Short mmCIF file of C-alpha atoms and ligand atoms in Angstrom, two decimals:
data_model
loop_
_atom_site.label_atom_id
_atom_site.label_comp_id
_atom_site.label_asym_id
_atom_site.label_seq_id
_atom_site.Cartn_x
_atom_site.Cartn_y
_atom_site.Cartn_z
CA MET A 1325 -36.82 203.92 82.72
CA ASN A 1326 -36.48 199.67 83.13
CA ALA A 1327 -37.69 198.30 85.94
CA PRO A 1328 -34.61 197.06 88.43
CA GLY A 1329 -34.11 193.67 87.08
CA ALA A 1330 -35.30 193.91 83.43
CA SER A 1331 -32.30 192.63 81.29
CA PRO A 1332 -29.76 195.15 79.57
CA PRO A 1333 -30.95 196.94 76.41
CA ASP A 1334 -29.23 195.86 73.74
CA PRO A 1335 -26.23 198.05 73.05
CA ARG A 1336 -25.61 197.96 69.33
CA SER A 1337 -29.83 199.26 68.39
CA ILE A 1338 -28.62 202.53 70.79
CA TRP A 1339 -25.26 202.94 68.79
CA THR A 1340 -26.94 202.90 65.74
CA LYS A 1341 -28.70 206.44 67.10
CA LYS A 1342 -26.20 208.10 68.79
CA LYS A 1343 -22.22 207.76 69.50
CA MET A 1344 -21.42 206.85 72.63
CA MET A 1345 -19.82 208.55 75.30
CA ILE A 1346 -19.06 205.30 77.38
CA GLU A 1347 -19.11 201.96 76.10
CA LEU A 1348 -18.42 198.61 77.55
CA ASN A 1349 -17.88 195.60 76.19
CA GLY A 1350 -17.25 191.95 77.69
CA VAL A 1351 -15.83 193.52 80.47
CA GLY A 1352 -14.68 191.12 83.31
CA LYS A 1353 -13.59 191.26 87.00
CA SER A 1354 -12.42 189.18 89.68
CA PHE A 1355 -10.08 189.85 92.70
CA THR A 1356 -7.35 187.43 93.80
CA LEU A 1357 -6.51 187.69 97.59
CA HIS A 1358 -3.14 186.47 97.43
CA ASN A 1359 -2.63 186.94 101.30
CA GLN A 1360 -5.57 185.34 102.31
CA GLY A 1361 -5.15 182.10 100.67
CA GLY A 1362 -5.20 182.97 97.16
CA THR A 1363 -9.05 183.18 97.52
CA GLU A 1364 -10.46 184.27 94.16
CA ILE A 1365 -13.39 186.27 94.07
CA PRO A 1366 -15.47 186.82 90.80
CA VAL A 1367 -17.32 189.87 90.43
CA LEU A 1368 -18.64 190.41 87.08
CA ALA A 1369 -18.45 188.70 83.62
CA GLY A 1370 -19.41 189.86 80.22
CA ALA A 1371 -20.80 193.33 81.52
CA GLU A 1372 -22.05 195.40 78.50
CA LEU A 1373 -23.40 199.05 78.42
CA SER A 1374 -23.22 202.00 77.00
CA VAL A 1375 -24.09 205.91 77.76
CA ALA A 1376 -24.99 208.52 75.01
CA PRO A 1377 -24.67 212.17 76.06
CA GLY A 1378 -27.61 213.65 77.61
CA GLU A 1379 -28.25 210.17 78.72
CA CYS A 1380 -28.45 209.31 82.38
CA VAL A 1381 -28.32 205.35 82.91
CA ALA A 1382 -28.84 204.04 86.54
CA LEU A 1383 -26.23 200.98 87.65
CA THR A 1384 -29.01 198.59 89.99
CA GLY A 1385 -28.65 195.77 91.74
CA ALA A 1386 -28.20 193.98 95.52
CA SER A 1387 -25.59 195.26 97.51
CA GLY A 1388 -21.99 193.25 97.00
CA ALA A 1389 -22.95 192.81 93.13
CA GLY A 1390 -20.50 195.13 91.90
CA LYS A 1391 -22.00 198.23 91.13
CA SER A 1392 -19.02 200.61 92.77
CA THR A 1393 -16.47 198.35 91.15
CA LEU A 1394 -17.64 198.67 87.72
CA MET A 1395 -17.72 202.42 88.36
CA ARG A 1396 -14.43 202.48 89.45
CA MET A 1397 -13.17 200.30 86.86
CA ILE A 1398 -14.47 202.91 84.24
CA TYR A 1399 -12.69 205.68 85.97
CA GLY A 1400 -9.55 203.18 85.60
CA ASN A 1401 -9.46 203.32 89.79
CA TYR A 1402 -9.50 199.08 89.46
CA ARG A 1403 -7.99 196.95 86.98
CA THR A 1404 -9.97 195.36 84.15
CA GLN A 1405 -9.16 191.70 83.07
CA ALA A 1406 -11.40 191.09 80.68
CA GLY A 1407 -13.38 193.21 77.88
CA SER A 1408 -12.81 196.99 76.79
CA ILE A 1409 -13.84 200.11 78.68
CA ARG A 1410 -14.00 203.44 76.27
CA VAL A 1411 -14.55 206.68 77.35
CA GLY A 1412 -14.83 209.40 74.78
CA GLY A 1413 -12.51 207.18 72.45
CA VAL A 1414 -10.02 206.01 75.19
CA ASP A 1415 -9.73 202.53 76.00
CA VAL A 1416 -9.14 203.14 80.18
CA THR A 1417 -7.99 199.13 80.19
CA ALA A 1418 -5.49 199.40 78.30
CA ALA A 1419 -4.19 203.44 78.19
CA ALA A 1420 -1.09 204.82 80.24
CA PRO A 1421 -1.35 206.24 83.51
CA ARG A 1422 -0.98 209.56 81.93
CA GLU A 1423 -3.67 209.06 79.10
CA ILE A 1424 -6.11 208.19 82.30
CA LEU A 1425 -5.13 210.98 84.01
CA ARG A 1426 -5.46 213.52 81.28
CA LEU A 1427 -8.93 211.80 80.67
CA ARG A 1428 -9.88 212.30 84.48
CA ARG A 1429 -8.67 215.97 84.31
CA GLU A 1430 -10.69 216.57 80.96
CA GLY A 1431 -13.31 214.36 80.17
CA LEU A 1432 -14.50 211.92 83.18
CA GLY A 1433 -15.55 213.25 86.36
CA TYR A 1434 -16.31 210.59 89.33
CA ILE A 1435 -18.04 211.95 92.77
CA SER A 1436 -17.47 209.25 95.05
CA GLN A 1437 -18.84 208.16 98.71
CA PHE A 1438 -16.02 209.55 100.29
CA LEU A 1439 -14.11 212.96 100.35
CA ARG A 1440 -10.53 212.37 100.09
CA VAL A 1441 -8.41 215.84 100.53
CA VAL A 1442 -5.06 217.31 101.30
CA PRO A 1443 -5.42 218.09 105.23
CA ARG A 1444 -5.58 222.26 106.04
CA VAL A 1445 -6.57 222.89 102.27
CA PRO A 1446 -9.56 225.19 102.47
CA THR A 1447 -12.85 223.49 101.31
CA VAL A 1448 -13.05 226.47 98.53
CA ALA A 1449 -9.90 225.21 97.59
CA VAL A 1450 -10.67 221.49 97.43
CA VAL A 1451 -13.37 222.49 95.16
CA ALA A 1452 -11.70 224.87 92.78
CA GLU A 1453 -8.92 222.34 92.48
CA PRO A 1454 -10.21 220.44 88.94
CA LEU A 1455 -10.29 224.19 87.34
CA LEU A 1456 -6.54 224.31 88.77
CA GLN A 1457 -5.54 221.50 87.32
CA LEU A 1458 -7.31 222.49 83.72
CA GLY A 1459 -5.00 225.63 84.32
CA ARG A 1460 -7.53 228.27 84.60
CA PRO A 1461 -6.88 231.38 86.43
CA ARG A 1462 -7.30 230.94 89.81
CA ASP A 1463 -9.84 233.69 90.88
CA GLN A 1464 -12.22 232.54 88.14
CA ALA A 1465 -11.79 229.10 89.61
CA LEU A 1466 -12.57 230.43 93.31
CA ASP A 1467 -15.63 232.18 91.62
CA VAL A 1468 -16.75 228.98 90.55
CA ALA A 1469 -16.12 227.14 93.55
CA ARG A 1470 -18.18 229.57 96.12
CA GLY A 1471 -21.01 229.39 93.23
CA LEU A 1472 -21.39 225.75 94.09
CA LEU A 1473 -20.74 225.82 97.53
CA HIS A 1474 -23.44 228.37 98.31
CA ARG A 1475 -25.93 226.85 95.81
CA LEU A 1476 -25.04 223.50 97.87
CA ASN A 1477 -26.00 225.31 101.25
CA ILE A 1478 -22.57 225.16 102.40
CA PRO A 1479 -22.55 228.34 105.11
CA GLU A 1480 -20.20 230.83 104.05
CA ARG A 1481 -18.28 230.47 107.36
CA LEU A 1482 -17.21 227.02 106.47
CA TRP A 1483 -15.54 228.15 103.03
CA ASP A 1484 -12.01 228.57 104.33
CA LEU A 1485 -11.77 225.56 106.55
CA SER A 1486 -10.60 222.56 105.64
CA PRO A 1487 -13.58 220.20 105.28
CA THR A 1488 -11.81 217.12 106.93
CA THR A 1489 -13.96 218.04 110.31
CA PHE A 1490 -17.25 218.64 108.57
CA SER A 1491 -20.53 216.12 109.03
CA GLY A 1492 -21.02 213.47 106.37
CA GLY A 1493 -23.85 215.00 104.93
CA GLU A 1494 -21.52 218.69 104.49
CA GLN A 1495 -18.69 216.44 103.07
CA GLN A 1496 -20.94 214.94 100.58
CA ARG A 1497 -21.99 218.30 99.34
CA VAL A 1498 -18.57 219.43 99.00
CA ASN A 1499 -17.40 216.48 97.28
CA ILE A 1500 -20.36 217.16 94.92
CA ALA A 1501 -19.28 221.02 94.48
CA ARG A 1502 -15.97 219.35 93.23
CA GLY A 1503 -17.29 217.01 90.94
CA PHE A 1504 -19.50 219.63 88.97
CA ALA A 1505 -17.00 222.54 89.17
CA HIS A 1506 -15.55 221.29 85.51
CA ALA A 1507 -18.39 220.85 83.24
CA TYR A 1508 -17.26 216.72 82.42
CA PRO A 1509 -18.87 215.47 79.14
CA ALA A 1510 -18.97 211.93 80.86
CA LEU A 1511 -19.65 212.03 84.86
CA LEU A 1512 -20.02 208.75 87.31
CA LEU A 1513 -21.97 209.23 90.41
CA ASP A 1514 -21.85 206.69 92.97
CA GLU A 1515 -24.99 207.66 95.47
CA PRO A 1516 -24.33 210.93 95.18
CA THR A 1517 -27.68 212.01 97.45
CA ALA A 1518 -27.20 209.05 100.00
CA SER A 1519 -26.73 211.70 103.10
CA LEU A 1520 -28.21 214.38 102.21
CA ASP A 1521 -31.61 216.05 103.12
CA ALA A 1522 -34.83 216.77 100.89
CA VAL A 1523 -33.62 220.08 100.28
CA ASN A 1524 -29.86 219.28 99.17
CA ARG A 1525 -30.80 216.26 97.57
CA ALA A 1526 -33.34 218.26 95.22
CA VAL A 1527 -30.40 220.82 94.90
CA VAL A 1528 -28.36 217.71 93.31
CA LEU A 1529 -30.87 216.12 91.29
CA GLU A 1530 -31.29 219.89 89.46
CA MET A 1531 -27.41 219.89 89.14
CA ILE A 1532 -27.74 216.39 87.63
CA ALA A 1533 -30.57 217.58 85.27
CA GLU A 1534 -28.65 220.33 84.23
CA ALA A 1535 -25.52 218.53 83.15
CA LYS A 1536 -27.73 216.15 80.90
CA ALA A 1537 -29.30 219.03 79.45
CA ARG A 1538 -25.72 220.28 78.36
CA GLY A 1539 -24.87 217.07 76.77
CA ALA A 1540 -23.13 215.08 79.85
CA ALA A 1541 -22.95 211.13 79.62
CA ILE A 1542 -23.91 210.12 83.49
CA LEU A 1543 -23.60 206.75 84.81
CA GLY A 1544 -25.08 206.73 88.36
CA ILE A 1545 -25.95 204.52 91.67
CA PHE A 1546 -28.72 205.65 93.40
CA HIS A 1547 -30.60 203.72 96.22
CA ASP A 1548 -32.88 206.30 96.60
CA VAL A 1549 -35.67 205.08 94.03
CA ALA A 1550 -37.24 208.28 94.13
CA ALA A 1551 -34.08 210.25 92.81
CA ARG A 1552 -33.55 207.64 90.41
CA ASP A 1553 -36.47 207.60 88.95
CA ALA A 1554 -36.13 211.67 88.85
CA VAL A 1555 -32.89 211.56 86.55
CA CYS A 1556 -31.98 208.32 85.11
CA ASP A 1557 -33.44 207.27 81.60
CA ARG A 1558 -33.25 203.71 81.91
CA ALA A 1559 -31.28 201.35 84.38
CA VAL A 1560 -28.56 198.75 83.85
CA ASP A 1561 -29.07 195.68 86.31
CA VAL A 1562 -25.41 194.62 87.56
CA GLY A 1563 -26.89 191.44 88.79
CA ALA A 1564 -27.01 190.12 84.85
CA PHE A 1565 -23.38 190.21 84.66
CA THR A 1566 -22.54 188.09 87.81
CA PRO A 1567 -20.44 185.31 86.84
CA GLY A 1568 -22.50 182.14 86.40
CA ALA A 1569 -25.85 184.12 86.42
CA VAL A 1570 -28.09 182.91 83.67
CA GLN A 1571 -28.63 185.80 81.33
CA MET B 617 5.20 214.20 73.56
CA THR B 618 8.93 212.72 74.30
CA PRO B 619 10.02 211.47 77.76
CA LEU B 620 11.82 214.07 80.28
CA LEU B 621 13.54 210.48 81.31
CA GLN B 622 13.98 206.98 79.50
CA VAL B 623 15.55 204.48 82.29
CA THR B 624 16.14 200.48 81.00
CA GLY B 625 17.79 197.78 82.54
CA LEU B 626 19.16 199.92 85.80
CA SER B 627 21.11 197.52 88.10
CA LYS B 628 23.52 198.10 91.14
CA HIS B 629 24.99 195.39 93.21
CA TYR B 630 26.88 195.96 96.39
CA GLY B 631 28.93 193.06 96.43
CA ALA B 632 26.81 190.12 95.88
CA ARG B 633 23.79 192.15 97.86
CA ILE B 634 21.38 193.34 95.10
CA GLY B 635 20.75 197.38 95.69
CA CYS B 636 18.25 197.36 92.53
CA ALA B 637 17.79 195.31 89.45
CA GLY B 638 16.33 195.53 86.06
CA VAL B 639 14.88 198.67 86.49
CA ALA B 640 12.95 200.24 83.52
CA PHE B 641 10.42 203.40 83.11
CA ASP B 642 9.78 206.35 81.69
CA LEU B 643 9.15 209.63 82.58
CA TYR B 644 6.78 212.39 81.00
CA PRO B 645 7.48 216.23 81.48
CA GLY B 646 5.18 216.84 84.69
CA GLU B 647 4.29 213.83 85.74
CA VAL B 648 5.23 212.74 89.42
CA LEU B 649 6.20 208.85 89.73
CA GLY B 650 6.11 207.76 93.77
CA ILE B 651 8.43 205.03 94.53
CA VAL B 652 7.47 202.81 97.79
CA GLY B 653 8.34 199.66 99.52
CA GLU B 654 9.60 198.54 102.91
CA SER B 655 13.02 199.56 104.16
CA GLY B 656 15.86 197.79 102.99
CA SER B 657 14.08 197.57 99.24
CA GLY B 658 16.28 199.63 96.96
CA LYS B 659 14.38 203.09 96.98
CA SER B 660 16.83 205.37 97.61
CA THR B 661 19.67 203.24 95.73
CA LEU B 662 17.50 203.39 92.79
CA LEU B 663 16.84 207.37 93.50
CA ASN B 664 20.73 207.57 93.70
CA CYS B 665 21.65 206.12 90.29
CA LEU B 666 19.19 208.18 88.79
CA ALA B 667 20.54 211.44 90.42
CA GLY B 668 24.06 210.18 89.70
CA HIS B 669 25.30 210.15 92.89
CA LEU B 670 25.84 206.39 92.87
CA THR B 671 27.06 204.63 89.33
CA PRO B 672 24.81 201.79 88.42
CA ASP B 673 26.76 198.53 87.49
CA ARG B 674 24.36 198.35 83.92
CA GLY B 675 21.56 200.12 82.55
CA GLN B 676 20.80 203.36 80.42
CA VAL B 677 19.42 206.85 82.47
CA LEU B 678 18.64 208.84 79.52
CA PHE B 679 17.59 212.80 80.30
CA ASP B 680 16.38 215.13 77.66
CA THR B 681 18.77 217.99 77.93
CA ARG B 682 17.86 221.46 76.87
CA ALA B 683 21.12 221.71 74.83
CA ASP B 684 21.77 218.15 73.07
CA GLY B 685 18.49 216.01 73.75
CA LEU B 686 18.27 212.87 74.92
CA ARG B 687 21.62 212.01 76.96
CA ASP B 688 22.81 208.95 79.05
CA THR B 689 23.73 210.29 82.40
CA VAL B 690 25.50 207.24 83.23
CA THR B 691 28.37 207.62 80.61
CA MET B 692 28.07 211.59 80.67
CA SER B 693 31.36 213.13 82.33
CA GLU B 694 31.36 214.49 85.66
CA PRO B 695 31.86 217.73 85.00
CA GLU B 696 28.45 217.77 82.83
CA ARG B 697 26.61 215.62 85.21
CA ARG B 698 27.22 218.59 87.92
CA MET B 699 26.10 220.80 85.69
CA LEU B 700 22.82 218.73 85.45
CA ALA B 701 22.61 218.75 89.08
CA ARG B 702 22.96 222.66 89.49
CA THR B 703 20.67 223.49 86.58
CA ASP B 704 17.91 220.97 85.47
CA TRP B 705 17.90 218.57 88.69
CA ALA B 706 17.22 219.30 92.08
CA PHE B 707 17.41 217.13 95.17
CA VAL B 708 15.39 217.19 98.10
CA HIS B 709 17.15 215.03 100.97
CA GLN B 710 15.00 213.47 103.89
CA ASN B 711 17.20 215.44 106.52
CA PRO B 712 17.48 219.44 105.49
CA ARG B 713 21.03 219.18 107.08
CA ASP B 714 21.96 217.32 104.05
CA GLY B 715 20.40 219.75 101.55
CA LEU B 716 21.34 223.03 103.43
CA ARG B 717 24.69 224.67 104.27
CA MET B 718 23.55 225.09 107.84
CA GLY B 719 26.38 227.79 108.45
CA VAL B 720 24.95 230.48 105.67
CA SER B 721 21.50 232.34 106.10
CA ALA B 722 18.57 231.40 104.51
CA GLY B 723 18.92 233.98 101.71
CA GLY B 724 22.16 232.93 100.92
CA ASN B 725 21.07 229.41 100.96
CA VAL B 726 19.02 229.87 98.31
CA GLY B 727 21.30 232.51 96.54
CA GLU B 728 24.03 230.38 96.36
CA ARG B 729 22.27 228.01 93.95
CA LEU B 730 21.32 231.13 91.54
CA MET B 731 25.17 231.92 91.90
CA ALA B 732 26.22 228.59 90.90
CA VAL B 733 24.30 229.00 87.66
CA GLY B 734 25.73 232.62 86.83
CA GLY B 735 23.86 234.94 88.73
CA ARG B 736 26.17 237.99 89.96
CA HIS B 737 24.04 240.68 90.82
CA TYR B 738 23.48 241.23 94.43
CA GLY B 739 20.30 243.00 94.63
CA ARG B 740 18.53 240.91 92.15
CA ILE B 741 19.87 237.70 93.78
CA ARG B 742 18.51 239.01 97.28
CA ASP B 743 15.12 239.94 95.45
CA THR B 744 14.59 236.41 94.01
CA ALA B 745 15.58 235.08 97.43
CA THR B 746 13.04 237.00 99.23
CA ASP B 747 10.69 235.74 96.85
CA TRP B 748 11.50 232.28 97.03
CA LEU B 749 11.23 232.32 100.66
CA GLY B 750 7.83 233.83 100.30
CA ARG B 751 6.75 230.77 97.94
CA VAL B 752 7.62 228.11 100.19
CA GLU B 753 5.99 230.65 103.32
CA ILE B 754 9.05 231.83 105.16
CA ALA B 755 8.79 235.40 106.32
CA ALA B 756 11.05 237.79 104.53
CA ASP B 757 12.13 239.08 107.92
CA ARG B 758 13.59 235.80 108.42
CA ILE B 759 16.00 236.08 105.56
CA ASP B 760 19.07 236.74 107.55
CA ASP B 761 18.51 233.73 109.83
CA ARG B 762 20.65 230.84 109.65
CA PRO B 763 18.26 227.75 109.26
CA SER B 764 19.94 226.23 112.46
CA ALA B 765 17.37 228.69 114.05
CA PHE B 766 14.38 227.49 112.07
CA SER B 767 11.92 224.36 112.91
CA GLY B 768 12.25 221.25 111.04
CA GLY B 769 9.24 222.00 109.10
CA MET B 770 10.89 225.45 108.18
CA GLN B 771 14.21 223.76 107.43
CA GLN B 772 12.30 221.16 104.85
CA ARG B 773 10.49 224.41 102.90
CA LEU B 774 13.86 226.22 102.98
CA GLN B 775 15.63 223.13 101.17
CA ILE B 776 12.81 223.14 98.48
CA ALA B 777 13.13 226.73 97.81
CA ARG B 778 17.00 226.45 97.71
CA ASN B 779 16.71 223.54 95.11
CA LEU B 780 13.74 225.21 93.13
CA VAL B 781 14.99 228.57 92.91
CA THR B 782 16.95 227.51 89.95
CA GLY B 783 13.86 226.13 87.59
CA PRO B 784 14.83 222.73 87.41
CA ARG B 785 12.90 220.17 85.54
CA LEU B 786 13.52 217.32 87.53
CA VAL B 787 13.18 216.99 91.12
CA PHE B 788 14.41 213.94 93.12
CA MET B 789 12.71 213.66 96.62
CA ASP B 790 13.91 211.08 99.22
CA GLU B 791 11.16 210.66 102.06
CA PRO B 792 10.70 214.87 102.16
CA THR B 793 7.84 214.45 104.45
CA GLY B 794 9.66 211.94 106.79
CA GLY B 795 10.45 213.34 110.60
CA LEU B 796 7.84 216.05 110.45
CA ASP B 797 4.68 216.12 112.55
CA VAL B 798 1.51 215.19 110.60
CA SER B 799 0.30 218.64 110.30
CA VAL B 800 3.65 220.07 109.02
CA GLN B 801 3.61 217.10 107.02
CA ALA B 802 0.38 218.04 105.13
CA ARG B 803 1.25 222.09 104.79
CA LEU B 804 4.62 220.83 103.29
CA LEU B 805 2.65 218.23 100.86
CA ASP B 806 0.01 221.14 99.91
CA LEU B 807 2.85 223.24 99.20
CA LEU B 808 4.93 220.80 96.91
CA ARG B 809 1.95 220.05 94.96
CA GLY B 810 1.02 223.42 94.30
CA LEU B 811 4.64 224.17 92.97
CA VAL B 812 4.90 221.33 91.10
CA ARG B 813 1.89 222.03 89.25
CA GLU B 814 2.52 225.88 88.53
CA MET B 815 6.22 225.23 87.49
CA GLY B 816 5.27 221.88 85.87
CA LEU B 817 8.00 220.03 87.43
CA SER B 818 8.52 216.13 86.80
CA ALA B 819 9.56 214.56 90.20
CA ILE B 820 10.52 211.05 91.14
CA LEU B 821 9.61 210.71 94.97
CA VAL B 822 10.66 207.94 97.21
CA THR B 823 8.67 207.58 100.37
CA HIS B 824 7.58 204.57 102.68
CA ASP B 825 4.30 206.46 103.17
CA LEU B 826 1.62 205.69 101.53
CA ALA B 827 -0.46 208.62 102.18
CA VAL B 828 1.98 210.55 100.62
CA VAL B 829 2.46 209.03 97.19
CA ARG B 830 -1.45 209.23 97.02
CA LEU B 831 -1.64 212.64 97.44
CA LEU B 832 1.85 213.36 95.43
CA ALA B 833 2.56 210.97 92.72
CA ASP B 834 0.58 210.44 89.34
CA ARG B 835 2.26 206.80 89.10
CA LEU B 836 3.46 204.17 91.31
CA MET B 837 6.38 201.90 91.23
CA VAL B 838 6.36 199.40 94.36
CA MET B 839 9.66 197.80 95.11
CA LYS B 840 10.78 194.29 96.82
CA SER B 841 14.34 193.25 97.34
CA GLY B 842 15.54 195.70 94.28
CA HIS B 843 12.92 194.26 92.12
CA VAL B 844 9.68 196.44 90.65
CA VAL B 845 7.18 194.46 91.65
CA GLU B 846 4.09 196.19 90.25
CA ALA B 847 3.78 199.47 88.50
CA GLY B 848 1.25 201.88 87.33
CA LEU B 849 -1.48 204.74 88.00
CA THR B 850 -1.12 205.24 91.91
CA ASP B 851 -4.64 204.84 92.95
CA GLN B 852 -5.00 202.00 91.09
CA VAL B 853 -1.78 200.19 92.62
CA LEU B 854 -3.30 201.31 95.94
CA ASP B 855 -6.76 200.41 95.69
CA ASP B 856 -6.47 197.32 93.73
CA PRO B 857 -3.15 195.92 94.07
CA GLN B 858 -2.48 192.50 92.00
CA HIS B 859 0.98 191.43 93.56
CA PRO B 860 1.10 189.86 96.71
CA TYR B 861 4.11 191.79 98.11
CA THR B 862 1.43 195.38 97.19
CA GLN B 863 -1.64 193.60 98.70
CA LEU B 864 0.24 193.00 102.28
CA LEU B 865 1.64 196.52 101.68
CA VAL B 866 -1.60 198.30 101.05
CA SER B 867 -3.49 195.91 103.69
CA SER B 868 -0.95 196.74 106.65
CA VAL B 869 -1.52 200.33 106.79
CA LEU B 870 -4.36 201.64 109.16
CA GLN B 871 -5.97 204.10 107.06
CA MET B 872 -5.64 206.32 103.72
N1 ATP C 753 -10.93 196.34 96.37
C1 ATP C 753 -11.19 195.16 96.38
N2 ATP C 753 -10.66 193.95 97.00
C2 ATP C 753 -11.11 192.75 97.21
N3 ATP C 753 -12.74 192.61 96.84
C3 ATP C 753 -12.88 193.96 96.40
C4 ATP C 753 -12.71 195.07 96.09
N4 ATP C 753 -13.41 195.91 95.91
C5 ATP C 753 -14.98 195.41 96.00
N5 ATP C 753 -14.60 194.01 95.94
C6 ATP C 753 -15.83 192.79 96.24
O1 ATP C 753 -16.55 193.13 95.12
C7 ATP C 753 -17.79 192.37 95.44
C8 ATP C 753 -18.63 193.65 94.85
O2 ATP C 753 -18.25 195.19 95.48
P1 ATP C 753 -18.99 196.50 95.28
O3 ATP C 753 -18.87 197.31 96.19
O4 ATP C 753 -18.91 196.86 93.64
O5 ATP C 753 -20.72 196.06 95.55
P2 ATP C 753 -21.96 197.27 94.95
O6 ATP C 753 -22.73 196.74 93.99
O7 ATP C 753 -21.56 198.51 95.28
O8 ATP C 753 -22.40 196.89 96.65
P3 ATP C 753 -23.46 198.16 97.37
O9 ATP C 753 -24.69 198.30 96.82
O10 ATP C 753 -23.42 197.82 99.10
O11 ATP C 753 -22.26 199.48 97.44
C9 ATP C 753 -17.75 192.65 96.73
O12 ATP C 753 -17.78 191.15 97.13
C10 ATP C 753 -16.59 193.31 97.36
O13 ATP C 753 -16.08 192.70 98.45
MG1 MG C 754 -21.47 200.24 96.17
#
């Protein structure tokens, strides 16, 4: 793996070897705060990145460098001002909402740092939700969900409760279970091990390694260097895409 | 896939005042479209123009009918429109009193919609009504009670059952969770989400509650003074709003 701060590898040299699952070209982003005097916050310029099937790439860079922003742009959660972002053939910067929703259902998973759920929905149903959206039979989906909750050491007595009152680490594990319920070909992970103890962190790293082995293309943000080294094949420093930075 | 609804150049004025102006969008089968904006921004005017309760001054509302394909619901005859309202469309009002017959039993409220589309067999109608009360989590032994004996949340669930029993393809909802306790709202939202998914419904949902659209709507339109100022994927519009008004709307909410 490249040391953080090393320049990103030339995507074209990799392109000749394998077909990319995630590919960014000339991507730029700035925020305009209209109600704060129209302040312009340039965050990213000329971002290049690609992730092949079976590969795990780490996004590195200082706090505020734009790692989460870039990840949200790939998920279609933030808009992109310049460049293209292709995920499995869909350009998320230009796709219609229903195409993005379909991509998210079938092809692109995202595990953010925050769990967002409908209040009162039991944990096991929250985890099964991605499979239900794909039209899987309910009992099958719930079986998968229970298996994941068990693996991530969520006590069985909590499965039928809403996760809204769970601890930070428990909520994060529920989020991870949900993100792994469906075998997405592409997966985005924003600090998936941040508030986990050693045992659960090991479980998550194992799950990431398994996803790689089945051919998933994974892009991850890991503040924990040991975790990053354990699963990532290389790193891309987002600092290289800071507008005005010397590249 | 062809859109279920294609709206172009839709405008409605109240004298010199703008109700809504130049609204255009496509709605695909299975999609839920949220419409947000402060009160008076034209949300309900737009919804009522779409549902045939108001006649727009200008514009087309093409609906993909089962029998004849795309038809403009603005120019079709009143009986045709009423037929659509009974079969393919449903309208969930903010106040259940506007969508229910308060003097008729719960079972009657549901059965009435079935009879309006030709249901005649009493036993079958009652069975279907009982089944639907169950789906909206109303106990079977309440079937002969009148809605006036129900709580607000139960009334709203009954209104939903009455609307969905005929298997509509497009549901209009005007603040369906307004006026309910937060915990009752959550249960209703979860119920609506499940029904929309199971039945593959398309829906247009008007609300001023951004948390509600985040959970229910695939896409979002933001309205201000009768105009759509921003539209797109719901989470994109809420998390990375581009228009000054949307930024103001989103930043005014304490937590979503
Ligand atoms: N929705 C938004 N509106 C305005 N500015 C935003 C928004 N989201 C992010 N930013 C800004 O973009 C910049 C990059 O933030 P981002 O969260 O991507 O950093 P990060 O690299 O993930 O940092 P950390 O390591 O602390 O998580 C910051 O200046 C942030 O304030
Ligand atoms: Mg971050």
